[in-house]
PDB file of C-alpha atoms in Angstrom:
ATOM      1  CA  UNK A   1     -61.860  32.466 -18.086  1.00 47.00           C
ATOM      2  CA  UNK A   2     -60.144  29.046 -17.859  1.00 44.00           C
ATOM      3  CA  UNK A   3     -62.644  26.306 -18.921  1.00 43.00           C
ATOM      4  CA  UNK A   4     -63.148  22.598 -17.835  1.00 42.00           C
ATOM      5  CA  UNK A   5     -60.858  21.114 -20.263  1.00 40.00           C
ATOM      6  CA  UNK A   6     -57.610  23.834 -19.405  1.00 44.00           C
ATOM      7  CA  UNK A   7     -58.087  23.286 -15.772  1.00 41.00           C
ATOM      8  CA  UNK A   8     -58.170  19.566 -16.216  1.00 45.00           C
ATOM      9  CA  UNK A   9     -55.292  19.768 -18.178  1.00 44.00           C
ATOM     10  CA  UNK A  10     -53.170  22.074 -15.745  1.00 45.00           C
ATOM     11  CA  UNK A  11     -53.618  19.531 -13.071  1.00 47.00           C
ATOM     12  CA  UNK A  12     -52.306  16.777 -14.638  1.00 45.00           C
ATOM     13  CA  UNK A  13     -49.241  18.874 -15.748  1.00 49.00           C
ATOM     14  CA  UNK A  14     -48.818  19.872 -11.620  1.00 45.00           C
ATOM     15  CA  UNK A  15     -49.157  16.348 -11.034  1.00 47.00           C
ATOM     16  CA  UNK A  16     -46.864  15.014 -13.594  1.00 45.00           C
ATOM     17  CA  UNK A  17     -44.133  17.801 -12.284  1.00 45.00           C
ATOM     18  CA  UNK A  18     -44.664  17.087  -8.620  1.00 43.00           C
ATOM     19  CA  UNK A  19     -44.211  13.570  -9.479  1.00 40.00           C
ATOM     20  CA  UNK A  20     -40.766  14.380 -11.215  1.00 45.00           C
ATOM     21  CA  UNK A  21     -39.756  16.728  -7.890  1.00 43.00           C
ATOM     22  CA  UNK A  22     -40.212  13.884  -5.712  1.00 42.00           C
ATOM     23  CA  UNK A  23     -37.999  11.196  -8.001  1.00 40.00           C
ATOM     24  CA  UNK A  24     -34.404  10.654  -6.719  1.00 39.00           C
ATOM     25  CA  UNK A  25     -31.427  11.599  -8.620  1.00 40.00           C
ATOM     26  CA  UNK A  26     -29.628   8.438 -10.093  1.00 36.00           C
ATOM     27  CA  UNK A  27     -26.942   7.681  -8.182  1.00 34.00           C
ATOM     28  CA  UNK A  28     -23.610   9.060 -10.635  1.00 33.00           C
ATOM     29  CA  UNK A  29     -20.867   6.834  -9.583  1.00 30.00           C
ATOM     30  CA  UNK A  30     -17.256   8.544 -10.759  1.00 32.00           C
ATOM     31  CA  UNK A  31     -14.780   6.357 -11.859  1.00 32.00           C
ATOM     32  CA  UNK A  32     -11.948   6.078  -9.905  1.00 33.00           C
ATOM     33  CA  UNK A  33      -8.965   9.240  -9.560  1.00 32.00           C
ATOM     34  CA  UNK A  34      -6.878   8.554 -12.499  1.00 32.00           C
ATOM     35  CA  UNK A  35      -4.677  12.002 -12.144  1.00 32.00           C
ATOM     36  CA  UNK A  36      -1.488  11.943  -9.946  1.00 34.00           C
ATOM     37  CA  UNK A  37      -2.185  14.589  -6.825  1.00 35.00           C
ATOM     38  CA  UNK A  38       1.392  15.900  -6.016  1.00 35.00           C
ATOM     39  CA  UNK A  39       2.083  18.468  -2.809  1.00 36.00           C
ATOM     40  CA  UNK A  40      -0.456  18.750  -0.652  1.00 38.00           C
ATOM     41  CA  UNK A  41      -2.966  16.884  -2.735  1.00 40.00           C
ATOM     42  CA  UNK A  42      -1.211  13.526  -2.706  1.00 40.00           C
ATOM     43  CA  UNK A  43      -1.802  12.755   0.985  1.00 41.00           C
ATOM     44  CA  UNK A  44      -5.698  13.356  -0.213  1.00 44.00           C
ATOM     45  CA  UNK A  45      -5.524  10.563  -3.020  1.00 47.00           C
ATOM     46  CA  UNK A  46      -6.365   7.515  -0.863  1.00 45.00           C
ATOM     47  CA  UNK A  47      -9.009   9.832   1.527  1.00 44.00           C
ATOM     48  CA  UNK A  48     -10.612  11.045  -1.453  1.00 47.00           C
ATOM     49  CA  UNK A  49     -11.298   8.259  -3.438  1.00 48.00           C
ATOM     50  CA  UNK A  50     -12.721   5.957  -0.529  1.00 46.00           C
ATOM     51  CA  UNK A  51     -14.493   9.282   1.014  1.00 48.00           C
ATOM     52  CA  UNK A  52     -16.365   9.356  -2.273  1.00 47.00           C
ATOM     53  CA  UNK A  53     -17.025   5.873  -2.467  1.00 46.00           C
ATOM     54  CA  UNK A  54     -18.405   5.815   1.522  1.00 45.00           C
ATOM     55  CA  UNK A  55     -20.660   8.659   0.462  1.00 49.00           C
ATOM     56  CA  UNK A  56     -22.137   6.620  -2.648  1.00 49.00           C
ATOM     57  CA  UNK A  57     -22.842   3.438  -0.298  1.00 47.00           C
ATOM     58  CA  UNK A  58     -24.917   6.024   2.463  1.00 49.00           C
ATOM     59  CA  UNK A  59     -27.204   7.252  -0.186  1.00 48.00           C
ATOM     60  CA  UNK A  60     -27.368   3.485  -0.871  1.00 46.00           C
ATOM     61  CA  UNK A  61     -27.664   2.155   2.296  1.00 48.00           C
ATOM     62  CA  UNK A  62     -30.806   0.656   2.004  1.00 42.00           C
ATOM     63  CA  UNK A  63     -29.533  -1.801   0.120  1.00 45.00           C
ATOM     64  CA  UNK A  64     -26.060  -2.117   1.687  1.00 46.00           C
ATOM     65  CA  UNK A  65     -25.348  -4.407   4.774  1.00 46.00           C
ATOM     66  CA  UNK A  66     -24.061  -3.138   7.817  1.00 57.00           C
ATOM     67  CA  UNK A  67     -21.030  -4.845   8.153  1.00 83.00           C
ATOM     68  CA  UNK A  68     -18.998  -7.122   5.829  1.00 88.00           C
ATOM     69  CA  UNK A  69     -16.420 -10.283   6.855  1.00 88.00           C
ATOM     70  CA  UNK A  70     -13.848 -11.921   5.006  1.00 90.00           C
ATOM     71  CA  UNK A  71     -14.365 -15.106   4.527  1.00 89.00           C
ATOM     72  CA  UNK A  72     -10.942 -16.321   4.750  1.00 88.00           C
ATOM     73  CA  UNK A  73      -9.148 -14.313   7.809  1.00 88.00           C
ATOM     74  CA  UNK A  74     -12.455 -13.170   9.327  1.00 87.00           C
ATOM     75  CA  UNK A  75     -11.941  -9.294   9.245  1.00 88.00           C
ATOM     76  CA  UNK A  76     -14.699  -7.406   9.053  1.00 89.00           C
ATOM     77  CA  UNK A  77     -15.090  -4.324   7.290  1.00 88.00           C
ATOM     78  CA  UNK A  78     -17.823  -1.617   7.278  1.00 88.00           C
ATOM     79  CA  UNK A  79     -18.511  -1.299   3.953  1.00 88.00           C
ATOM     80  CA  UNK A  80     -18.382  -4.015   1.130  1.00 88.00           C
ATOM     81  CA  UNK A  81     -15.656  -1.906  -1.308  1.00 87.00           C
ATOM     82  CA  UNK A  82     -13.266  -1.794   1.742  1.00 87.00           C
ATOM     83  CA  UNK A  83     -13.721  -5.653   1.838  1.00 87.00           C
ATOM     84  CA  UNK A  84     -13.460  -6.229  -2.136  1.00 87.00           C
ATOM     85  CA  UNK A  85     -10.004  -4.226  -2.039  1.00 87.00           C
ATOM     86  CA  UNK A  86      -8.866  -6.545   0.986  1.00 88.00           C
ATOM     87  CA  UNK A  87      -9.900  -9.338  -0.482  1.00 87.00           C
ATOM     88  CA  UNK A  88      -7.339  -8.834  -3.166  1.00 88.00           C
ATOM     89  CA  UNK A  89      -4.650  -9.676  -0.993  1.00 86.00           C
ATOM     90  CA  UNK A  90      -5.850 -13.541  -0.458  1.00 88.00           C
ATOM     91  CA  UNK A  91      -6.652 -13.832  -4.391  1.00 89.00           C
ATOM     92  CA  UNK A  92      -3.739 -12.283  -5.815  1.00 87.00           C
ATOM     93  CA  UNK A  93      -5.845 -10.248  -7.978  1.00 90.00           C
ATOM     94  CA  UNK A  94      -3.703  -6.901  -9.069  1.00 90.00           C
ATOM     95  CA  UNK A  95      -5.689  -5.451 -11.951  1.00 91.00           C
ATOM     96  CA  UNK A  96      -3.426  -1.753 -11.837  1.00 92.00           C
ATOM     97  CA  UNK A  97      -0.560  -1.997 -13.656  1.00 94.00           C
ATOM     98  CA  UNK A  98       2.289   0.445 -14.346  1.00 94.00           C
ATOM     99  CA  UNK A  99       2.092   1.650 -17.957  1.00 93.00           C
ATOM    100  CA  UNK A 100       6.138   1.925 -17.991  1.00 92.00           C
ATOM    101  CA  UNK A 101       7.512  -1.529 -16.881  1.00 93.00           C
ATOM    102  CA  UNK A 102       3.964  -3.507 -16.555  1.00 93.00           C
ATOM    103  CA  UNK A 103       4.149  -4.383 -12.919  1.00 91.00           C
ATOM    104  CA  UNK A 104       0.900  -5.272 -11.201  1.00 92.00           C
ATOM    105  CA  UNK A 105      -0.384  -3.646  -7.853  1.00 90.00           C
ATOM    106  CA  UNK A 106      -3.822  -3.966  -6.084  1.00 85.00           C
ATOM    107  CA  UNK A 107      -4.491  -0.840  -4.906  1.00 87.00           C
ATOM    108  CA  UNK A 108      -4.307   2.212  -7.768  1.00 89.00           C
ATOM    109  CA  UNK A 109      -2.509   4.708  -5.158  1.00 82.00           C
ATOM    110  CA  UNK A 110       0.288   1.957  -5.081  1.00 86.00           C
ATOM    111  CA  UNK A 111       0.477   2.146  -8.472  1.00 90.00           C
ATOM    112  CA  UNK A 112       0.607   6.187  -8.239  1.00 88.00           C
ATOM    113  CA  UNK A 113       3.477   5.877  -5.498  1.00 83.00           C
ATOM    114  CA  UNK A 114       5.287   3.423  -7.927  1.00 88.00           C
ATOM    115  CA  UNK A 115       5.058   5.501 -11.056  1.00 91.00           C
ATOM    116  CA  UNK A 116       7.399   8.021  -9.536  1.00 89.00           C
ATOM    117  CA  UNK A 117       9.831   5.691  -9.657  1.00 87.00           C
ATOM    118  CA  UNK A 118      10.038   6.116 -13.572  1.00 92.00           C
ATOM    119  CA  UNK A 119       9.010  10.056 -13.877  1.00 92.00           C
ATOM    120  CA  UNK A 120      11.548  10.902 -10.261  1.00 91.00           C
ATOM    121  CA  UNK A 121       8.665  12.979  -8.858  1.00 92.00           C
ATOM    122  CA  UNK A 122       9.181  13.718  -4.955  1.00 91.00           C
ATOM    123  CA  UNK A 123       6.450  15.816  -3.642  1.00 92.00           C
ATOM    124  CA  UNK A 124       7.208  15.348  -0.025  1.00 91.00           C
ATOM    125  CA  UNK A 125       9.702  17.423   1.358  1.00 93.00           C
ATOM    126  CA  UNK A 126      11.531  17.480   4.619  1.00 93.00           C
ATOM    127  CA  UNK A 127      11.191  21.189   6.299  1.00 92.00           C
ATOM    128  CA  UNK A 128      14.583  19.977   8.577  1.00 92.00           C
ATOM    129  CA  UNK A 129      16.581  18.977   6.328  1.00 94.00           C
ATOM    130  CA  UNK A 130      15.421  19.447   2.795  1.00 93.00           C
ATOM    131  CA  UNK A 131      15.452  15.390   1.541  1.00 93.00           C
ATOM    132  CA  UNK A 132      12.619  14.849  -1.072  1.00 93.00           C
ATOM    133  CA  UNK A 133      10.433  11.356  -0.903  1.00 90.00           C
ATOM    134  CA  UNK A 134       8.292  10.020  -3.333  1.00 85.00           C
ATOM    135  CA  UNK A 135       5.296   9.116  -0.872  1.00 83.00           C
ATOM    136  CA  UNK A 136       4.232  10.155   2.138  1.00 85.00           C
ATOM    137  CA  UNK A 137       4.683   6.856   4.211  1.00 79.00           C
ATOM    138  CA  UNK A 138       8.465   7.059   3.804  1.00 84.00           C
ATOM    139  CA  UNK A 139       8.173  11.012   4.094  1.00 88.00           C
ATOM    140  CA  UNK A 140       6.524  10.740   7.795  1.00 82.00           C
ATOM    141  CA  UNK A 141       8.968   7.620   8.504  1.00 82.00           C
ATOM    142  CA  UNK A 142      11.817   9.827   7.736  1.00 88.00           C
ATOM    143  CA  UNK A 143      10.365  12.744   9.971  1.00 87.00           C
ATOM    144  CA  UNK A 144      10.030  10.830  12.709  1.00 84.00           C
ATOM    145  CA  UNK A 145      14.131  11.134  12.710  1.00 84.00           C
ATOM    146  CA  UNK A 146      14.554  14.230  13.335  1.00 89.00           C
ATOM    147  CA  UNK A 147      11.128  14.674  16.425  1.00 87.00           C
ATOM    148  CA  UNK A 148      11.718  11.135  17.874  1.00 84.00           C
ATOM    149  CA  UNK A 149       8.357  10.476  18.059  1.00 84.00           C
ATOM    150  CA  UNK A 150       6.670   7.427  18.320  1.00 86.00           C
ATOM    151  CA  UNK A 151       2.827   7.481  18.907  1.00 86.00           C
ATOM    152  CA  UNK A 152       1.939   4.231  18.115  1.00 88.00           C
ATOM    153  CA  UNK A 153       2.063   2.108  21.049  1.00 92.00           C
ATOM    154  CA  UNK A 154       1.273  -2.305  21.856  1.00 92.00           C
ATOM    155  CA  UNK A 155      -1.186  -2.345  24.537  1.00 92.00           C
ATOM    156  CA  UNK A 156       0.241  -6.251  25.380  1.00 91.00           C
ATOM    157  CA  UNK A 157       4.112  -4.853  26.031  1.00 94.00           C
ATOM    158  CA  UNK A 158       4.322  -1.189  25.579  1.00 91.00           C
ATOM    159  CA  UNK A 159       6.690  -0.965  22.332  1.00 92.00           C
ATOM    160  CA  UNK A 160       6.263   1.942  20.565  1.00 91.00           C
ATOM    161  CA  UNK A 161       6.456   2.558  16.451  1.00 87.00           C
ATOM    162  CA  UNK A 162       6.473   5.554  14.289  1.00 80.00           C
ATOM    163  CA  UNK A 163       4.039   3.988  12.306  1.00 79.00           C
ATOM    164  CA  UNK A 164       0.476   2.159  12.436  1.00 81.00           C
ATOM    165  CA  UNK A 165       1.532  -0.440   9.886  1.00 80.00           C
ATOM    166  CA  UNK A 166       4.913  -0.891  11.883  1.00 83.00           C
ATOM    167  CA  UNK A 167       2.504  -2.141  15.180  1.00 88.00           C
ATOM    168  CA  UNK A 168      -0.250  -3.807  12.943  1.00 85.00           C
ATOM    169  CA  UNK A 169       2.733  -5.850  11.830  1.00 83.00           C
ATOM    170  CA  UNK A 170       4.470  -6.375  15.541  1.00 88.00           C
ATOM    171  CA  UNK A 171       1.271  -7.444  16.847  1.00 87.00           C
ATOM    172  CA  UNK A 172       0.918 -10.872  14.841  1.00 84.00           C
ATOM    173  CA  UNK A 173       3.714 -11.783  17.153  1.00 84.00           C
ATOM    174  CA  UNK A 174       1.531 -11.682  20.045  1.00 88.00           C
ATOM    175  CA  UNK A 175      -1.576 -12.882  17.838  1.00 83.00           C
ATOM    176  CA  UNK A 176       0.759 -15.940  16.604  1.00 82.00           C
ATOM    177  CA  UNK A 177      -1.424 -13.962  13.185  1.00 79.00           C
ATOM    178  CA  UNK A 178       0.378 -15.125   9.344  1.00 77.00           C
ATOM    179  CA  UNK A 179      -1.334 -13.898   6.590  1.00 75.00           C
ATOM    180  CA  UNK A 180       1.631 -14.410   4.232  1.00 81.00           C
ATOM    181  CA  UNK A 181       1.725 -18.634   2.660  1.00 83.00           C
ATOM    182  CA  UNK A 182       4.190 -19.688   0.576  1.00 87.00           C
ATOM    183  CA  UNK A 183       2.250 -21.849  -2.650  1.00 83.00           C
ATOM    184  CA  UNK A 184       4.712 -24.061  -2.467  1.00 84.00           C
ATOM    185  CA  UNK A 185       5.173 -25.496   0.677  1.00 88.00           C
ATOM    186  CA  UNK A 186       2.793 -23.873   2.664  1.00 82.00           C
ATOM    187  CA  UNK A 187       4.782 -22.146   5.065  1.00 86.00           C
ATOM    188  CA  UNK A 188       3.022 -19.401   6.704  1.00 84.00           C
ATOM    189  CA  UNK A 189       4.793 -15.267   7.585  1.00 84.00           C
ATOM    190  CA  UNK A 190       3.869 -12.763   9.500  1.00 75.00           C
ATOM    191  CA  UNK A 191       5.406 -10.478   7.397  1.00 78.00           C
ATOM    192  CA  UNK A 192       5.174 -10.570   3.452  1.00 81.00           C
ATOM    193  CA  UNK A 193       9.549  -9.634   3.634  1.00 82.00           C
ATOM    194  CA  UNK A 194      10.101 -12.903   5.369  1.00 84.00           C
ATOM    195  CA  UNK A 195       8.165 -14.784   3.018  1.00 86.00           C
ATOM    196  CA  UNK A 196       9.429 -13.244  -0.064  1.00 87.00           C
ATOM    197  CA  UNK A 197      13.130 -13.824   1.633  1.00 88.00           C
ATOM    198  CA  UNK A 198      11.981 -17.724   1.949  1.00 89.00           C
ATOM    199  CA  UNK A 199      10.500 -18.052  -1.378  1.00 89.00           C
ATOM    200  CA  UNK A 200      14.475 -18.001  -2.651  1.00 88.00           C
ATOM    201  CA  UNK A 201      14.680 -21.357  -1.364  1.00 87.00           C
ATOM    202  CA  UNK A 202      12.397 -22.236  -3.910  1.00 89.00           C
ATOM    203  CA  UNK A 203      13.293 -20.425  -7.104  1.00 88.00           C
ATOM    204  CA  UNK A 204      17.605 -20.143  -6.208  1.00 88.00           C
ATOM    205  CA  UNK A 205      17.122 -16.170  -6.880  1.00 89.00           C
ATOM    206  CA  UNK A 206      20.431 -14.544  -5.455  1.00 89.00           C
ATOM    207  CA  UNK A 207      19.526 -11.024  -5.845  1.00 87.00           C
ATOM    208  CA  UNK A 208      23.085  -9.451  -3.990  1.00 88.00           C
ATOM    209  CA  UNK A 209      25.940  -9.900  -5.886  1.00 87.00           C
ATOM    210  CA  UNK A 210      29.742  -9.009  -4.559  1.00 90.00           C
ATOM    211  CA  UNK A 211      31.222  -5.780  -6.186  1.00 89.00           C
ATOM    212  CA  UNK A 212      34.487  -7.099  -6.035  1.00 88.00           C
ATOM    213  CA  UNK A 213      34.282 -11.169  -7.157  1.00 91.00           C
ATOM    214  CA  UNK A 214      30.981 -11.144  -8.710  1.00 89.00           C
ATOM    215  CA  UNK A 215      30.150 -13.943  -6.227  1.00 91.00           C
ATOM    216  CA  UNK A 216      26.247 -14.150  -5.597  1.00 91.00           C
ATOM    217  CA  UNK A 217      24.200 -14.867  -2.714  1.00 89.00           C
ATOM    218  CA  UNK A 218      20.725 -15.404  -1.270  1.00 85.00           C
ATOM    219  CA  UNK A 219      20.572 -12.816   1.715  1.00 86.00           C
ATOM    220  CA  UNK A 220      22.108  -9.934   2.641  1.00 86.00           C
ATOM    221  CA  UNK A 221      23.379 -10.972   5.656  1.00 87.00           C
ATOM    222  CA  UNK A 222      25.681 -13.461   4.501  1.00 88.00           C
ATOM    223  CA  UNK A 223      27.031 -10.791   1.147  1.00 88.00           C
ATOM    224  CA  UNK A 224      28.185  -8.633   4.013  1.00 88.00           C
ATOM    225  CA  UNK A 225      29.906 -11.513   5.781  1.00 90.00           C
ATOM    226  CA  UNK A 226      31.593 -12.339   2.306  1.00 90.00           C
ATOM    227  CA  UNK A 227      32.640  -8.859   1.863  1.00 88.00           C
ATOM    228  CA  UNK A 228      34.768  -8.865   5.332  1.00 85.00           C
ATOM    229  CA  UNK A 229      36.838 -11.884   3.676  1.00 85.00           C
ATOM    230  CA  UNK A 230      37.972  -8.972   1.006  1.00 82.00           C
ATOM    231  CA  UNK A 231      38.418  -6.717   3.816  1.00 77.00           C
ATOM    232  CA  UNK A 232      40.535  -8.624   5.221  1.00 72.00           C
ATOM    233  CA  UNK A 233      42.370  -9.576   2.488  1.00 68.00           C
ATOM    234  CA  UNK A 234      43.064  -5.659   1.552  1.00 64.00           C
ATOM    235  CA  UNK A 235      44.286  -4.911   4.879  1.00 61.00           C
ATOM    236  CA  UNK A 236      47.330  -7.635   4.975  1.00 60.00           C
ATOM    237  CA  UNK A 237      47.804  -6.786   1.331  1.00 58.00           C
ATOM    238  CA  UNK A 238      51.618  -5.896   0.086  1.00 66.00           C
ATOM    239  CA  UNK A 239      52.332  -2.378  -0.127  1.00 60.00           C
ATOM    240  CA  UNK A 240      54.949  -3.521  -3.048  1.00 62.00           C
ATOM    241  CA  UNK A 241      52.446  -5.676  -4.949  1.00 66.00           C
ATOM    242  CA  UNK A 242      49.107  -5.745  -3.538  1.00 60.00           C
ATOM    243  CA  UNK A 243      48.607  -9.578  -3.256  1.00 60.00           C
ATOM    244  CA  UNK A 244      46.842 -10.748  -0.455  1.00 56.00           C
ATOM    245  CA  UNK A 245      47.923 -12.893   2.485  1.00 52.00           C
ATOM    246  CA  UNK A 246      44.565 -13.475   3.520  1.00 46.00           C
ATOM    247  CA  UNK A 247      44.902 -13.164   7.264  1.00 44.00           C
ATOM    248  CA  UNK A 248      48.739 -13.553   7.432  1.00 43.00           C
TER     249      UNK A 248
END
């Protein structure tokens, strides 16, 4: 027979434990991939890591705003982490760097990608012709060889790309868009190439450097023009002694 006291004390216990049923799990937020997915995993490692993080802000929503904007460009983003990581690219912030050589990136999968320039790891390989990449951006690039195909179109004048980023980056020329200033003199790019190719103007860098004089230059471009003024030189040479006549 249960008395007054046992039954009074078995309720409380179902109360206490219904109580504890109907408490929410803390939220466990996991820190972010630090393993290198090769093969078929490595296309994952950007999905998975924001997949995760878009499932931890929905069982958060309730305290998470519905959309997020930049404050300095204006883009808006869906969640607030998708902001924070853009945001990175008007501060400067890079807080992954490469344990080899020290570099700094601001995303950790560009820091993955990188690191296989020190350890050679290619995990992507092309089924046509058998050439290995390190990430799967150039891997697709390179595919797009060998099928032609170009499914990324401009809506304003029809030009087609074998890659999103390719017509993100086209379309600032209708948009008149520069997200790229130099600190120096302000000078705005549409592309971060052009701006790192006018920053030399600045600091004199002359990163390409002629094989044959040692001469050093600026751009590219103008190496290769230097280099026909050897080519030339080599083909009025003297079969008997090799001098040049330079254009004789």
């Amino acid at each position: 027979m249960i008395s007054f006291v046992n039954f009074s004390l078995l309720c409380k216990q179902k109360e206490a434990s219904a109580v504890d049923q109907e408490k929410p799990e803390p939220v466990q937020i996991k820190e972010e991939q630090e393993e290198l997915y090769t093969g078929q995993e490595g296309e994952q490692l950007i999905l998975k890591e924001e997949s995760e993080t878009i499932m931890l802000h929905q069982r958060t929503r309730s305290t998470a705003k519905a959309s997020v904007k930049c404050d300095v460009c204006g883009k808006t983003f869906k969640y607030n982490f998708q902001m924070k990581k853009h945001y990175r690219i008007h501060t400067g912030e890079k807080p992954y760097a490469c344990s080899t050589c020290g570099k700094r990136f601001y995303q950790i999968y560009f820091m993955k990608y990188h690191e296989r320039n020190h350890t050679g790891e290619k995990p992507y390989a092309c089924n046509t012709c058998g050439k290995r990449f390190t990430n799967l951006s150039a891997f697709k690039k390179h595919a797009a060889i060998h099928t032609g195909e170009k499914p990324y179109s401009c809506k304003i004048c029809g030009k087609s790309f074998t890659q999103s980023g390719n017509l993100t980056v086209h379309m600032r020329t209708h948009t008149g868009e520069k997200w790229y200033s130099c600190e120096t003199c302000g000078k705005s790019f549409s592309r971060s190439s052009n701006l790192t190719v006018h920053m030399r103007t600045h600091t004199g860098e002359k990163p390409y450097h002629c094989n044959t004089c040692g001469e050093r230059f600026k751009y590219a471009a103008t190496l290769k023009n230097h280099m026909g003024t050897h080519a030339a030189e080599t083909s009025h040479a003297c079969k008997k002694c090799g001098k040049g006549t330079k254009g004789e």
